[in-house]
Short mmCIF file of C-alpha atoms in Angstrom, two decimals:
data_model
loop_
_atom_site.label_atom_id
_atom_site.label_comp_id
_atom_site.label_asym_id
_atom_site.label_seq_id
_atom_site.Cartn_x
_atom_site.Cartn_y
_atom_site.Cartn_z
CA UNK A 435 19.93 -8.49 -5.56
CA UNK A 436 19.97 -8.69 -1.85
CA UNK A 437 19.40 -11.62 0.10
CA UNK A 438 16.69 -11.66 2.48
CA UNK A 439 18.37 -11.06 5.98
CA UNK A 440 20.07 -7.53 4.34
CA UNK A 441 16.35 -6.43 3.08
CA UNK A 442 15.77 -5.25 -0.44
CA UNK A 443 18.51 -3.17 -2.16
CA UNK A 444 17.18 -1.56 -5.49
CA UNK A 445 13.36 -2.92 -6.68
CA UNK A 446 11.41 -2.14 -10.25
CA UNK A 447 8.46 -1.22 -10.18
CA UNK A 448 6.64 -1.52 -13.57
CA UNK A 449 2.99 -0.29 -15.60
CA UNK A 450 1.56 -1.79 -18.87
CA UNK A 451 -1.69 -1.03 -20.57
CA UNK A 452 -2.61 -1.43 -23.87
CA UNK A 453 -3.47 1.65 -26.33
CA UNK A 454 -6.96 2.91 -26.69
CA UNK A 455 -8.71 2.42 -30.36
CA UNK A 456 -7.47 4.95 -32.77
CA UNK A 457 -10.54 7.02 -32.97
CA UNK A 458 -10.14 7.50 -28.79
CA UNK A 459 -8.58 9.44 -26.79
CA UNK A 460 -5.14 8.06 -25.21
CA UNK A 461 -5.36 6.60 -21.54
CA UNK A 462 -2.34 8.05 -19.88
CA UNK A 463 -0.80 6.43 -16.68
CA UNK A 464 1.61 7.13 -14.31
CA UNK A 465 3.78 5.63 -11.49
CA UNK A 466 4.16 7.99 -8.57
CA UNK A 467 6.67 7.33 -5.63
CA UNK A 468 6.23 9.39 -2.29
CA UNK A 469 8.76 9.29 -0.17
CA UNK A 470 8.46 9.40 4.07
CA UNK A 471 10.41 10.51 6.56
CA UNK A 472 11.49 8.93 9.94
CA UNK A 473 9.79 11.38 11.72
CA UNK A 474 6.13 11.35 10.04
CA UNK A 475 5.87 8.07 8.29
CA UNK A 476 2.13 8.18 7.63
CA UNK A 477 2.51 12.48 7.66
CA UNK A 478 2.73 14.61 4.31
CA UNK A 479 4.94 13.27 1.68
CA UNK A 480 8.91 14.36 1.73
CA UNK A 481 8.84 14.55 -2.10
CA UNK A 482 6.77 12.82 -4.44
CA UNK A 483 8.62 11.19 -7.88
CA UNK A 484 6.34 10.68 -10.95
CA UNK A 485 7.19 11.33 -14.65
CA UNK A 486 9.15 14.00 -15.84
CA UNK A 487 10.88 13.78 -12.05
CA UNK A 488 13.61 12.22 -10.09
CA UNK A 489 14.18 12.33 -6.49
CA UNK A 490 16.75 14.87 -5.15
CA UNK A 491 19.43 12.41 -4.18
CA UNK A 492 18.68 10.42 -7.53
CA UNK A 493 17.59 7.53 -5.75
CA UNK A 494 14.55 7.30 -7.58
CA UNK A 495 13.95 7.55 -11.06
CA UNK A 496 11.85 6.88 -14.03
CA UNK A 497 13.33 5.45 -16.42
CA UNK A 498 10.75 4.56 -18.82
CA UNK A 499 7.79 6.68 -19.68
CA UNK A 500 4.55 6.28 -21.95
CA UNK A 501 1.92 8.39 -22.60
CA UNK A 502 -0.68 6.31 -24.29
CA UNK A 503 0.68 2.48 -23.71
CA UNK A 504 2.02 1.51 -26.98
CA UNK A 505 4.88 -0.66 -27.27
CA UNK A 506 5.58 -3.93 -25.55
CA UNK A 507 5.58 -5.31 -22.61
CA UNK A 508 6.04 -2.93 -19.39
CA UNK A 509 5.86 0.64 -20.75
CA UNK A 510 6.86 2.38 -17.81
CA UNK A 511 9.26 1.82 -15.55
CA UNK A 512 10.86 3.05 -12.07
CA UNK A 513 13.51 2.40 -10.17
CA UNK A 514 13.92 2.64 -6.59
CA UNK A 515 17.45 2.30 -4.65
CA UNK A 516 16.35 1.82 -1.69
CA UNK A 517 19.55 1.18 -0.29
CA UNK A 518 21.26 4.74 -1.18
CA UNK A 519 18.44 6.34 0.72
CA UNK A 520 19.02 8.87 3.44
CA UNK A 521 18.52 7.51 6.69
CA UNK A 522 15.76 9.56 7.32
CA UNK A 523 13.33 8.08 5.45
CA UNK A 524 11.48 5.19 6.76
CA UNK A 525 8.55 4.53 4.58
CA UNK A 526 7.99 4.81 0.44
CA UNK A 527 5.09 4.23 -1.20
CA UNK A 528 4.42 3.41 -4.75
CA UNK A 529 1.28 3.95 -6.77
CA UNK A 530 -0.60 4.17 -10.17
CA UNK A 531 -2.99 6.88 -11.34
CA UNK A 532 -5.15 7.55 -14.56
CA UNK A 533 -4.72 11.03 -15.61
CA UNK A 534 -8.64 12.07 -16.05
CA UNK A 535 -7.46 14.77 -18.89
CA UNK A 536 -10.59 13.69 -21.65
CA UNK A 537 -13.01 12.81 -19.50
CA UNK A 538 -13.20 9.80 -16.26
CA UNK A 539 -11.59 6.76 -16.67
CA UNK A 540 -11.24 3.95 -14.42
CA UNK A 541 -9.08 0.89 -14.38
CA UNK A 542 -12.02 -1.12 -15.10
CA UNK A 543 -11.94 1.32 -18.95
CA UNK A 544 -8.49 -0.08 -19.38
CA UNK A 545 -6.99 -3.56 -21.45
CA UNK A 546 -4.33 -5.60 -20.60
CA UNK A 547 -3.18 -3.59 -17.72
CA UNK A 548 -0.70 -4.55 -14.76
CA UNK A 549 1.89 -3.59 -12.91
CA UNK A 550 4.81 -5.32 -11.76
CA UNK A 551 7.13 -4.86 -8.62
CA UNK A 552 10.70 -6.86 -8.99
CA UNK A 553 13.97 -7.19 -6.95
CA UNK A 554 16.26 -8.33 -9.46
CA UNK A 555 14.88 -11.49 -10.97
CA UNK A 556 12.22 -11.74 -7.34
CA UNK A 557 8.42 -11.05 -8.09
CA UNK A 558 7.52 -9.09 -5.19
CA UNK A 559 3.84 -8.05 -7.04
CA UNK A 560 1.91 -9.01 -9.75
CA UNK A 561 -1.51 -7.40 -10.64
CA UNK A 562 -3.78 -6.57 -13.28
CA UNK A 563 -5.91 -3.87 -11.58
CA UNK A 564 -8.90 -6.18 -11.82
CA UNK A 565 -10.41 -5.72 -8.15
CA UNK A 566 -9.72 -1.61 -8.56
CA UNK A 567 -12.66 -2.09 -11.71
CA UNK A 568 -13.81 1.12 -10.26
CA UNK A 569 -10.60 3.62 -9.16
CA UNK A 570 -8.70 5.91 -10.63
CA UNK A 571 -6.00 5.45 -8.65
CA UNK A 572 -4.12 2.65 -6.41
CA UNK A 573 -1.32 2.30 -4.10
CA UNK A 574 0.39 -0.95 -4.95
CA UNK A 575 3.27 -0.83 -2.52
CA UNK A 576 5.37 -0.19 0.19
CA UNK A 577 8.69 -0.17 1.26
CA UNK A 578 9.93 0.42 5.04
CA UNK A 579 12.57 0.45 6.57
CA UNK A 580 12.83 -1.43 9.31
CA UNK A 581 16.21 -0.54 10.90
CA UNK A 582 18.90 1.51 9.39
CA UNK A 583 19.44 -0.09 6.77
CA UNK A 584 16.86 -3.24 6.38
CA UNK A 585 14.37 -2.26 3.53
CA UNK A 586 11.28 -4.81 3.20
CA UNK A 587 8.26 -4.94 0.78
CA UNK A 588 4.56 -4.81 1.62
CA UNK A 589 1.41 -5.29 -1.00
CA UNK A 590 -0.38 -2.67 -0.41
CA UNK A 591 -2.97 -2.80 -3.49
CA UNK A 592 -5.60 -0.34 -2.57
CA UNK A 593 -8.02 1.99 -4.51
CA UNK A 594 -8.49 5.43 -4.44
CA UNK A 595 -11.14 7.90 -6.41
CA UNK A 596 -8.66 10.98 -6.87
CA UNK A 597 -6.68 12.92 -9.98
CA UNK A 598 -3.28 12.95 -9.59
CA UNK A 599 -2.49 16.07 -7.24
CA UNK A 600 -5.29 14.67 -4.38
CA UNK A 601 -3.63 11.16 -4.93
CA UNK A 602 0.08 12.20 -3.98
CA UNK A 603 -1.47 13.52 -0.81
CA UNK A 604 -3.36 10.91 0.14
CA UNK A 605 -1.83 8.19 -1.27
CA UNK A 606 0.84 7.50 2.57
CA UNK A 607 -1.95 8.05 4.81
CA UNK A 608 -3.29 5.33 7.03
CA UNK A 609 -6.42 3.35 5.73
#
């Protein structure tokens, strides 16, 4: 854990939702991470992270993965060391998408679901997806850097009507 005047060091971010009925198809979500460079922060995406990915350097990772929510608690999980990351970055941002794979689905179709952004024992974000009834897809946050080496968090909770390829390119631009 970092103290404030450093900026964040490594943060969590973290996705729960609860299993569809057994005679339904599952509801599959994902964390995505896209990662911005110096240069272009609100251009194209460096690399994106989402499952079955890591970032080149290894700095960000997902380390949990579900495909239909079972289990308890936070089902997925990704970690972001923000403080191993190449100086050229300046901006990541995090998000959440429904994969539309048996037909649409919103958040509003889904139970119990939230996501959860930590710093070590620090809340940074808390939300269940409630006022994103209607999305497929949300940003929930982002990380800049600020200097060289001073990371710091922003909400950025914000819905999107996309599958997952049209989110990772939209997801960094500017509102």
């Amino acid at each position: 854990m970092s103290s404030e005047s450093q900026g964040l060091g490594k943060a969590e971010v973290r996705l729960k939702w609860d299993p569809t009925p057994w005679n339904e198809p599952p509801h599959h979500l994902d964390i995505i991470a896209a990662t911005y460079s110096a240069d272009a922060p609100h251009g194209p995406p460096v690399y994106v992270v989402h499952f079955d990915s890591r970032s080149p350097d290894g700095t960000i990772n997902m380390n949990r993965h579900s495909l239909t929510g079972q289990g308890f608690g936070y089902v997925e999980v990704m970690t972001l060391e923000l403080d191993r990351l190449a100086s050229s970055f300046a901006r990541v941002v995090v998000g959440v998408v429904i994969h539309q794979n048996s037909g649409p689905k919103t958040f509003g179709d889904l139970t119990n679901a939230g996501v959860l952004v930590v710093e070590g024992y620090r809340e940074l974000l808390k939300d269940d997806f409630a006022r994103l009834a209607g999305s497929t897809a949300a940003t929930v946050a982002e990380f800049t850097r600020d200097t060289l080496t001073k990371w710091t968090f922003r909400e950025l909770v914000r819905g999107f009507d996309s599958d997952p390829v049209a989110f990772t390119a939209e997801m960094g631009g500017v509102p």
